[in-house]
Amino acid sequence: MLRYILITLSCIFFQISNSTHASQNLLTGPQIWERVFVPAIHQKFNRDNHSISKAEKLLKEQGGTIVLDHGGTRTADRQVYAFLTRIANAFGLSIKEHYKFPHKHLEAIDLQLPSSTGFKWFSTLIHYEEFSPEVTELVEKDYMSNRPQLSKKGLELLEKLEEKKVLNLDEANQLVHEIVDNYFKRHGRPITKETLLAIAKESPETANALLLGPDFSHIAISVNHLNISHWYGLEVIEVLEQKLKSAKFNCLQKIQGERGSILRQTSIMADKSNFPILLDGGITSSISYPSKYVEFIQRGAIRDANDKIQFSGDKVSLFNGFLVDNAEKIYSSTDPKL
């Protein structure tokens, strides 16, 4: 009898232990976003862009801390744009603001975790139908025949996260892998060189988007979190810019945002990558073309109508959105020299 009781108690303890372990191994959408997705994007960016690793090395040598502020995607395909928003929503992000860039025929949404000031997703839709008839037709023909699709496994895991609101760690890693490594890229045949150059003359952003697919075209490092002690008391983004230029980085011509403003930004112009391309006769070749760029963003204090700095508890409330004028200039970081 005693032996039976001990065996029963052991089984109960084992079940409770397994149940507790399983619950500890479950991740919510926001946890997957912060712990798995953002690090995966960062790692991929380091593989694809040599400037970011060199810039991070320079900053770490100064004693700096690397914290990512946001990243951005671009697409001319409304279905893909909606699906990217769906992915963000599954991770717990929601739309904070809408932005319009009529001169560039773009609009964008700012997706953020409601309870966090962490990594944000700046998702851009290209209004290609506003281009010339010739370029409109080229863009539509290309994306209609090369529309990206999330794998069956990836879609099953995305649907499970949407329904259950949690995944275990293995599932979270699989989902992020399917999105970051397999979905975030160009799908289908390479673009023709003639098509690429014709589109680039009218919209460099669209040409870049067609080459990259739904992948992130940039990520931004937070200047506020660098914590380089000997830069304290200085206008940090200006010191940073001069440091980058002294190290021979090809930076944006001018910092966007005036000194003391709520948002100041600069960037390292996009690295060139080799992309497959089709020549006349269907011959596959490659082209060296601006790919992804690294941004640096310095957020200023929110002030009230009387110009008084606002606080959240003991912390200064920093502006957590984006500015149209700044972003429009930053977009030029992927402009080719045609």
mmCIF file of C-alpha atoms in Angstrom, residues 30 34 92-94 112-118 320:
data_model
loop_
_atom_site.group_PDB
_atom_site.id
_atom_site.type_symbol
_atom_site.label_atom_id
_atom_site.label_comp_id
_atom_site.label_asym_id
_atom_site.label_seq_id
_atom_site.Cartn_x
_atom_site.Cartn_y
_atom_site.Cartn_z
ATOM 1 C CA PRO A 30 5.701 40.282 -27.209
ATOM 2 C CA GLU A 34 11.834 40.997 -27.985
ATOM 3 C CA GLY A 92 1.637 42.047 -29.970
ATOM 4 C CA LEU A 93 2.525 45.188 -31.910
ATOM 5 C CA SER A 94 -0.177 47.691 -32.835
ATOM 6 C CA GLN A 112 4.979 49.284 -31.500
ATOM 7 C CA LEU A 113 4.402 47.168 -28.417
ATOM 8 C CA PRO A 114 1.881 49.236 -26.403
ATOM 9 C CA SER A 115 3.669 48.711 -23.078
ATOM 10 C CA SER A 116 7.241 49.052 -24.319
ATOM 11 C CA THR A 117 9.628 51.643 -25.728
ATOM 12 C CA GLY A 118 11.676 48.903 -27.377
ATOM 13 C CA ASN A 320 8.652 57.793 -29.302
#
